[in-house]
Tab-separated table of C-alpha atoms and ligand atoms in Angstrom:
chain	number	residue	atom	x	y	z
A	6	MET	CA	112.735	29.094	-78.742
A	7	ARG	CA	112.115	26.134	-81.250
A	8	PHE	CA	109.405	23.664	-81.478
A	9	TYR	CA	109.400	20.530	-83.608
A	10	VAL	CA	106.180	18.505	-83.269
A	11	LEU	CA	106.331	14.857	-83.854
A	12	ILE	CA	103.300	13.540	-85.556
A	13	GLY	CA	102.708	9.660	-86.006
A	14	PRO	CA	100.876	6.678	-84.584
A	15	PRO	CA	101.222	5.497	-81.292
A	16	GLY	CA	104.324	2.988	-81.421
A	17	SER	CA	105.879	4.896	-84.581
A	18	GLY	CA	108.949	5.772	-82.108
A	19	LYS	CA	108.004	9.562	-81.118
A	20	GLY	CA	108.995	8.924	-77.440
A	21	THR	CA	112.217	6.938	-78.561
A	22	LEU	CA	113.667	9.761	-81.048
A	23	ALA	CA	112.470	12.435	-78.680
A	24	GLU	CA	114.528	10.968	-75.593
A	25	MET	CA	117.599	10.740	-78.202
A	26	LEU	CA	117.285	14.141	-79.157
A	27	VAL	CA	117.400	14.963	-75.493
A	28	ARG	CA	120.509	12.997	-75.086
A	29	GLU	CA	122.628	13.830	-78.081
A	30	LEU	CA	121.445	17.368	-78.222
A	31	ASN	CA	120.357	18.344	-74.986
A	32	TRP	CA	116.679	19.404	-76.348
A	33	HIS	CA	113.759	19.498	-74.167
A	34	GLN	CA	111.044	16.866	-74.767
A	35	LEU	CA	107.496	17.386	-73.651
A	36	SER	CA	105.672	14.043	-73.821
A	37	THR	CA	101.927	14.601	-73.085
A	38	GLY	CA	101.518	10.970	-72.527
A	39	ASN	CA	104.328	10.657	-70.054
A	40	LEU	CA	103.236	14.030	-68.264
A	41	CYS	CA	99.668	12.231	-67.694
A	42	ARG	CA	100.916	9.013	-66.471
A	43	LYS	CA	102.995	10.827	-63.969
A	44	HIS	CA	99.849	12.669	-62.597
A	45	ILE	CA	97.741	9.388	-62.315
A	46	ALA	CA	101.026	7.715	-60.716
A	47	GLN	CA	101.026	10.697	-57.965
A	48	GLY	CA	97.281	10.893	-57.583
A	49	THR	CA	96.792	14.536	-58.389
A	50	SER	CA	93.503	15.614	-58.862
A	51	LEU	CA	94.326	16.106	-62.806
A	52	GLY	CA	95.221	12.353	-62.631
A	53	GLN	CA	92.505	11.322	-61.057
A	54	GLN	CA	90.027	12.968	-63.714
A	55	ILE	CA	92.435	11.637	-66.432
A	56	ASP	CA	92.899	7.925	-65.415
A	57	PHE	CA	89.917	6.329	-67.108
A	58	ALA	CA	90.520	7.752	-70.477
A	59	ILE	CA	94.361	7.069	-70.389
A	60	LYS	CA	93.445	3.282	-69.671
A	61	SER	CA	90.873	2.885	-72.413
A	62	GLY	CA	93.176	4.587	-74.721
A	63	LYS	CA	90.577	7.497	-75.334
A	64	LEU	CA	91.915	11.429	-75.852
A	65	VAL	CA	91.824	13.438	-72.622
A	66	SER	CA	90.098	16.679	-72.963
A	67	ASP	CA	91.804	19.472	-75.114
A	68	GLU	CA	91.302	21.764	-72.309
A	69	LEU	CA	93.007	19.958	-69.495
A	70	ILE	CA	96.182	19.110	-72.177
A	71	VAL	CA	96.632	22.474	-73.442
A	72	ASP	CA	96.555	23.935	-69.767
A	73	MET	CA	99.210	21.052	-68.799
A	74	VAL	CA	101.288	21.877	-71.893
A	75	ALA	CA	100.891	25.863	-71.174
A	76	GLN	CA	102.219	25.442	-67.660
A	77	TRP	CA	105.351	23.048	-69.019
A	78	ILE	CA	106.485	25.486	-71.541
A	79	GLU	CA	106.337	28.436	-69.290
A	80	GLN	CA	108.995	26.522	-67.392
A	81	GLN	CA	111.389	26.061	-70.344
A	82	PRO	CA	114.519	28.267	-70.643
A	83	GLU	CA	114.569	30.894	-73.320
A	84	GLY	CA	115.929	29.803	-76.600
A	85	ALA	CA	115.528	26.005	-75.717
A	86	ASN	CA	114.654	23.589	-78.313
A	87	ILE	CA	111.510	21.952	-77.553
A	88	ILE	CA	110.471	18.313	-78.874
A	89	LEU	CA	106.438	17.836	-78.636
A	90	ASP	CA	105.992	14.003	-78.821
A	91	GLY	CA	102.142	13.696	-78.742
A	92	PHE	CA	101.107	17.035	-78.639
A	93	PRO	CA	98.883	18.407	-80.393
A	94	ARG	CA	96.778	15.686	-81.359
A	95	THR	CA	93.625	17.227	-82.249
A	96	VAL	CA	92.928	20.385	-84.616
A	97	GLU	CA	91.433	22.049	-81.255
A	98	GLN	CA	95.270	21.512	-79.574
A	99	ALA	CA	96.932	22.896	-82.722
A	100	ARG	CA	94.837	25.921	-82.819
A	101	SER	CA	95.349	26.656	-79.192
A	102	PHE	CA	99.283	25.930	-79.448
A	103	MET	CA	99.600	28.295	-82.709
A	104	GLN	CA	97.652	30.782	-80.657
A	105	MET	CA	100.199	30.379	-77.878
A	106	LEU	CA	103.150	30.698	-80.292
A	107	GLY	CA	101.584	33.883	-81.550
A	108	THR	CA	100.926	35.582	-78.435
A	109	GLN	CA	104.036	34.503	-76.144
A	110	PHE	CA	106.641	33.170	-78.485
A	111	SER	CA	106.039	35.380	-81.700
A	112	SER	CA	109.390	34.654	-83.005
A	113	ALA	CA	109.609	31.134	-82.418
A	114	LYS	CA	110.084	28.602	-84.879
A	115	LEU	CA	108.061	25.698	-85.536
A	116	ASP	CA	108.717	22.435	-87.861
A	117	VAL	CA	106.282	19.409	-87.737
A	118	VAL	CA	107.264	16.008	-88.615
A	119	ARG	CA	105.314	13.172	-89.531
A	120	LEU	CA	106.629	9.596	-88.486
A	121	ASN	CA	105.352	6.877	-91.153
A	122	LEU	CA	104.926	3.291	-90.358
A	123	ALA	CA	102.864	0.529	-91.530
A	124	ASP	CA	99.846	-0.507	-88.894
A	125	GLU	CA	101.235	-4.011	-88.852
A	126	ALA	CA	104.870	-2.697	-87.608
A	127	VAL	CA	103.008	-0.606	-85.194
A	128	ILE	CA	101.334	-3.439	-83.533
A	129	GLU	CA	104.398	-5.622	-83.417
A	130	ARG	CA	106.130	-2.765	-82.070
A	131	LEU	CA	103.753	-2.023	-79.451
A	132	TYR	CA	103.301	-5.654	-78.653
A	133	GLY	CA	106.768	-6.110	-77.720
A	134	ARG	CA	107.414	-2.688	-75.969
A	135	ALA	CA	108.376	-2.291	-72.311
A	136	VAL	CA	108.737	0.898	-70.211
A	137	CYS	CA	110.395	2.123	-67.098
A	138	THR	CA	108.189	2.171	-64.110
A	139	ASN	CA	110.153	4.844	-62.821
A	140	LYS	CA	107.174	7.809	-63.584
A	141	ASP	CA	110.381	10.106	-63.641
A	142	CYS	CA	112.093	8.105	-66.278
A	143	GLN	CA	109.546	6.042	-68.446
A	144	MET	CA	112.072	5.401	-70.536
A	145	VAL	CA	110.984	3.041	-73.467
A	146	TYR	CA	112.451	-0.450	-74.813
A	147	SER	CA	111.754	-3.526	-76.738
A	148	LEU	CA	111.526	-6.887	-75.638
A	149	ALA	CA	111.845	-8.043	-79.358
A	150	LYS	CA	114.822	-10.524	-79.759
A	151	GLY	CA	117.871	-8.760	-81.028
A	152	SER	CA	116.341	-5.617	-80.735
A	153	SER	CA	118.829	-2.522	-80.633
A	154	LEU	CA	116.471	-1.206	-78.177
A	155	ALA	CA	116.313	-4.057	-75.589
A	156	PRO	CA	117.388	-3.515	-72.009
A	157	LYS	CA	120.930	-4.652	-71.045
A	158	GLN	CA	119.562	-6.302	-68.336
A	159	ASP	CA	116.130	-8.554	-68.412
A	160	LYS	CA	113.197	-6.466	-67.539
A	161	ILE	CA	115.344	-3.691	-65.734
A	162	CYS	CA	115.961	-0.056	-66.873
A	163	ASP	CA	119.478	0.870	-68.102
A	164	LYS	CA	118.999	4.549	-67.167
A	165	CYS	CA	117.570	4.334	-63.755
A	166	SER	CA	117.488	0.627	-62.831
A	167	SER	CA	114.049	0.597	-61.897
A	168	LEU	CA	111.594	-2.250	-62.980
A	169	LEU	CA	110.095	-2.283	-66.760
A	170	GLU	CA	106.557	-3.375	-67.579
A	171	ARG	CA	104.305	-3.549	-70.420
A	172	ARG	CA	101.761	-0.348	-70.553
A	173	ALA	CA	98.207	-1.108	-69.501
A	174	ASP	CA	97.244	0.783	-72.591
A	175	ASP	CA	99.098	-1.508	-74.850
A	176	THR	CA	96.428	-4.474	-75.312
A	177	ILE	CA	95.501	-5.345	-78.647
A	178	GLU	CA	91.941	-3.724	-78.252
A	179	THR	CA	92.963	-0.292	-77.113
A	180	ILE	CA	96.058	-0.565	-79.772
A	181	LYS	CA	93.309	-0.645	-82.335
A	182	ASP	CA	91.203	1.830	-80.511
A	183	ARG	CA	94.383	4.544	-80.523
A	184	LEU	CA	95.252	3.645	-84.283
A	185	ALA	CA	91.863	4.494	-85.019
A	186	THR	CA	91.804	7.583	-83.122
A	187	TYR	CA	95.167	8.462	-84.383
A	188	TYR	CA	93.888	8.189	-88.087
A	189	HIS	CA	90.531	10.138	-87.217
A	190	HIS	CA	92.515	13.142	-86.269
A	191	GLU	CA	95.786	12.777	-88.712
A	192	LYS	CA	94.390	14.261	-91.693
A	193	PRO	CA	92.404	17.264	-90.399
A	194	LEU	CA	95.853	18.084	-88.547
A	195	VAL	CA	97.912	17.959	-91.618
A	196	ASN	CA	95.260	20.310	-93.502
A	197	PHE	CA	95.368	22.409	-90.332
A	198	TYR	CA	99.087	22.836	-90.767
A	199	ALA	CA	98.875	23.304	-94.526
A	200	ASP	CA	96.361	25.737	-94.122
A	201	HIS	CA	98.376	27.650	-91.708
A	202	GLY	CA	101.274	27.404	-94.440
A	203	ARG	CA	103.489	24.995	-92.333
A	204	MET	CA	104.954	22.340	-94.199
A	205	VAL	CA	104.666	18.761	-92.657
A	206	HIS	CA	107.943	17.075	-93.105
A	207	GLU	CA	107.869	12.922	-93.738
A	208	LEU	CA	109.996	10.676	-92.124
A	209	ASP	CA	110.074	6.931	-92.788
A	210	VAL	CA	110.699	5.393	-89.469
A	211	ASN	CA	110.758	1.809	-90.854
A	212	LYS	CA	114.757	1.706	-89.592
A	213	GLN	CA	117.089	1.488	-86.868
A	214	LEU	CA	116.859	4.369	-84.563
A	215	ASP	CA	120.371	5.907	-85.487
A	216	GLN	CA	119.446	6.318	-89.005
A	217	ILE	CA	116.059	8.241	-88.007
A	218	PHE	CA	117.901	10.238	-85.912
A	219	LYS	CA	120.048	11.395	-88.700
A	220	ASP	CA	117.226	11.474	-91.077
A	221	PHE	CA	115.354	13.700	-88.755
A	222	THR	CA	117.898	16.192	-88.247
A	223	ASN	CA	118.620	16.392	-92.224
A	224	VAL	CA	114.711	17.166	-92.521
A	225	VAL	CA	114.671	19.982	-90.202
A	226	GLY	CA	118.218	21.338	-91.212
A	227	VAL	CA	120.244	20.585	-87.868
A	228	GLU	CA	123.354	20.334	-87.961
A	229	LEU	CA	125.393	18.016	-86.123
B	7	AMP	P1	101.190	8.455	-75.562
B	7	AMP	O1	101.820	7.945	-74.537
B	7	AMP	O2	101.175	9.205	-76.392
B	7	AMP	O3	100.767	7.338	-76.249
B	7	AMP	O4	99.786	8.644	-74.761
B	7	AMP	C1	98.985	8.061	-73.759
B	7	AMP	C2	97.482	8.615	-73.566
B	7	AMP	O5	97.858	9.803	-73.101
B	7	AMP	C3	96.847	8.528	-74.898
B	7	AMP	O6	96.172	7.594	-75.329
B	7	AMP	C4	95.788	9.357	-74.248
B	7	AMP	O7	94.969	9.161	-73.637
B	7	AMP	C5	96.595	10.403	-73.445
B	7	AMP	N1	96.972	11.538	-74.279
B	7	AMP	C6	98.659	12.059	-74.492
B	7	AMP	N2	98.670	12.999	-75.315
B	7	AMP	C7	97.386	13.544	-75.353
B	7	AMP	C8	97.009	14.657	-75.991
B	7	AMP	N3	97.752	15.668	-76.735
B	7	AMP	N4	95.539	14.870	-76.305
B	7	AMP	C9	94.478	14.088	-75.618
B	7	AMP	N5	94.988	12.949	-75.050
B	7	AMP	C10	96.585	12.388	-74.748
């Protein structure tokens, strides 16, 4: 197994890059945010527990997230390339994840990549973002004029033809809270990886997606 952890503020394009890695390289994507939203849409008991946290932009408890991730990883095929989009988000989650690697996947490789984007660009992207309402899809688009991530048909998903809508937590207040939460955890997380001998690769994501994809494969040493 090989794991790639994406760190970056909300709106830095973790999900969009992960989706391209799935499409182009057959990697396996775990978006904890997508999984959480799916639980809520299905009305599972987990979904009911996390509904409020998600809508208000607060983090879901480490314990619930780690259980969710462990279950998902168990179902992945041997030798898969796994891209983690939005996990681990706290030092506690990173610690649990490293333990999981140590006990169950001792030969697994781990790369950590931080996506860097200025706050103004983050806010602009989140404000113009629309996502597919089909919770098995959740493809992300930009509604900004002339964007290469615009849907082909207005407000319709290219992939599954479901309606697109803005995310409930993409309001200006919630975006600010989510950014503050991200920065609160970012440095301790980076320090945690450094303390455990893991280099954090830096990726400038103020670019077109194709270029970001190439830069990413370069920094982690994947040949195309
Ligand atoms: P995202 O789609 O990554 O922006 O995540 C949306 C929301 O899901 C976050 O604001 C949190 O409420 C929740 N969430 C996603 N991943 C995590 C995580 N690793 N830890 C805690 N909460 C999470």
